[in-house]
CSV table of C-alpha atoms and ligand atoms in Angstrom, one decimal:
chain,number,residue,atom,x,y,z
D,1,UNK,CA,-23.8,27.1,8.6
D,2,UNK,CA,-21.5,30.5,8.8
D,3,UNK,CA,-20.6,31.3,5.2
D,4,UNK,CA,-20.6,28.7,2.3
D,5,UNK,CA,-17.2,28.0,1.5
D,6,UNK,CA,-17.7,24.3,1.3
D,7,UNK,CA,-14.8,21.9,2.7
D,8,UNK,CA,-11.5,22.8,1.8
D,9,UNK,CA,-9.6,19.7,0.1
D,10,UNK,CA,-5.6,18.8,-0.6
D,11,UNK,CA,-5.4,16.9,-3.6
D,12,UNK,CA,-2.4,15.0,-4.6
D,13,UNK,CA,-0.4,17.3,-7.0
D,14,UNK,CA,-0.2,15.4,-9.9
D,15,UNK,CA,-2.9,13.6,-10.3
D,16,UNK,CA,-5.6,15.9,-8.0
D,17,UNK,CA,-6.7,13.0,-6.3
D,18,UNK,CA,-8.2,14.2,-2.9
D,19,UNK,CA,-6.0,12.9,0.2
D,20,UNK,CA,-6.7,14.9,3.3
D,21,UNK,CA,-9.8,17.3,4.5
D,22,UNK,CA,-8.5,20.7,5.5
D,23,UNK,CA,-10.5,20.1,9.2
D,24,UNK,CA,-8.2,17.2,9.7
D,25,UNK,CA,-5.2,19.2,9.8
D,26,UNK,CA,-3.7,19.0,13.4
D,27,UNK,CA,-0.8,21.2,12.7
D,28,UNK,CA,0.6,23.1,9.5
D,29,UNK,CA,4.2,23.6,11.4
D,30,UNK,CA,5.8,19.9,10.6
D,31,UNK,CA,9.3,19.8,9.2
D,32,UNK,CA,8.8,17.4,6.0
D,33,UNK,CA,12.4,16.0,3.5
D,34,UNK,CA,11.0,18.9,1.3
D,35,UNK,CA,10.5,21.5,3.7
D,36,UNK,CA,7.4,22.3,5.3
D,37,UNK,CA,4.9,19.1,5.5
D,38,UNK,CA,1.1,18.8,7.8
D,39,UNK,CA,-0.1,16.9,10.3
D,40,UNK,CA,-3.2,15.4,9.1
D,41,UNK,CA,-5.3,13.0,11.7
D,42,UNK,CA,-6.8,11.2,8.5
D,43,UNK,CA,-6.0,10.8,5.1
D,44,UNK,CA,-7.7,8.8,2.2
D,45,UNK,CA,-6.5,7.7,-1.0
D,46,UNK,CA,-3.6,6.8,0.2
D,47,UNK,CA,-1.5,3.7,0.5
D,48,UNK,CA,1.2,2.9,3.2
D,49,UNK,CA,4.5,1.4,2.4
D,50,UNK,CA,6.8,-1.1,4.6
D,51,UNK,CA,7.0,0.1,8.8
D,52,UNK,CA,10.5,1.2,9.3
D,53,UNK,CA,12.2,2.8,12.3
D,54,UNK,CA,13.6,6.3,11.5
D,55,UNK,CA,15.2,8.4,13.7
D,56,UNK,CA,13.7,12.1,13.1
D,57,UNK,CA,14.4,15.5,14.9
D,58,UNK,CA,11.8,14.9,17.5
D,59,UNK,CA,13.4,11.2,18.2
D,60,UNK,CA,12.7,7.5,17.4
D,61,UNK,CA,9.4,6.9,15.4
D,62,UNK,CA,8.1,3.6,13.5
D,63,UNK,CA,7.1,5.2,10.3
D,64,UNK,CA,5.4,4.3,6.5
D,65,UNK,CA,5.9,5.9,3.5
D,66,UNK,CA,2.1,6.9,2.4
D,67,UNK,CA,1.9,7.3,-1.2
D,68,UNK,CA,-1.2,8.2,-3.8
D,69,UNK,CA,-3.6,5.6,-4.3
D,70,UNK,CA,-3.9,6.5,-7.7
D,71,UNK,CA,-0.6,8.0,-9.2
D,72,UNK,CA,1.3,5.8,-6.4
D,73,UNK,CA,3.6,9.1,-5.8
D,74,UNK,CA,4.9,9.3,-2.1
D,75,UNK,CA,3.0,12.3,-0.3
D,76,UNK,CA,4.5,11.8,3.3
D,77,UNK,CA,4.5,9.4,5.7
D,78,UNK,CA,2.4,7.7,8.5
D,79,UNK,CA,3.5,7.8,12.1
D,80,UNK,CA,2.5,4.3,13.7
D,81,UNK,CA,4.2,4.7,16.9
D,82,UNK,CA,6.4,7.4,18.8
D,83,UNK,CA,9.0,6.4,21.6
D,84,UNK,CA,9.1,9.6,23.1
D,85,UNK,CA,6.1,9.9,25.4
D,86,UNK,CA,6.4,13.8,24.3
D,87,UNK,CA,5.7,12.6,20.3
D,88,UNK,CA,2.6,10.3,21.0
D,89,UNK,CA,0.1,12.0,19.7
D,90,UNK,CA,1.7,11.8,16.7
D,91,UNK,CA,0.6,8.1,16.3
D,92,UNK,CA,-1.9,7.2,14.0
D,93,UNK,CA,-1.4,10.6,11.8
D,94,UNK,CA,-0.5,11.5,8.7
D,95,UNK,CA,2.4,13.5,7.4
D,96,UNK,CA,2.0,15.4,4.0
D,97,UNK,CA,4.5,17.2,2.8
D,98,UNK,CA,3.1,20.8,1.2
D,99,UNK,CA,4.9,20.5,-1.6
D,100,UNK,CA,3.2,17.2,-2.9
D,101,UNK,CA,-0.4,18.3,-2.1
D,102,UNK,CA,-2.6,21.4,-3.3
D,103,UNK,CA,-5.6,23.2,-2.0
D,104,UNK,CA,-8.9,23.0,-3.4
D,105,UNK,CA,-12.1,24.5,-3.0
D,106,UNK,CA,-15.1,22.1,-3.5
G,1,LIG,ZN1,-1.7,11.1,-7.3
């Protein structure tokens, strides 16, 4: 093991439960409603809302609201499927937006 930082955590702003591992985060460059959001290829703690089709920047996705499985705010929002063979790898991950999650060391 280099170092001993132990793994890096978000936490769900108001109520610190821990949602997403920072290792699972795919891309820190996503465009969220609130401004800048991750790409996460896990989460936990979570619960997903109703599938709905919403038509984003990056085209036509099948999406769920994710929200804290504690505090029940919404923290982003699942991508179940892409139509856009260019957005595919998007399926299956998790949006948070940075705004409703903070970093923690544990
Ligand atoms: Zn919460």
């Amino acid at each position: 093991m280099e170092g001993f930082d132990g793994p890096r955590v978000y936490s769900c702003y108001k109520c610190r439960t821990h949602v997403g591992l920072h290792d699972d985060i795919i891309s820190k460059d996503f465009q969220g409603v609130n401004g800048r959001a991750f790409l996460f290829s896990h989460a936990m703690n979570i619960v997903m809302g109703a599938l709905e089709d919403r038509r984003l920047r990056t085209g036509l996705h099948t999406v769920a609201d994710i929200s804290c499985a504690d505090c029940h705010e919404v923290l982003g929002w699942k991508y179940e499927r892409a139509y856009e063979a260019s957005q595919k790898y998007k399926e299956g991950k998790f949006i948070l937006e940075r705004k409703k999650i903070v970093e923690e060391n544990c």
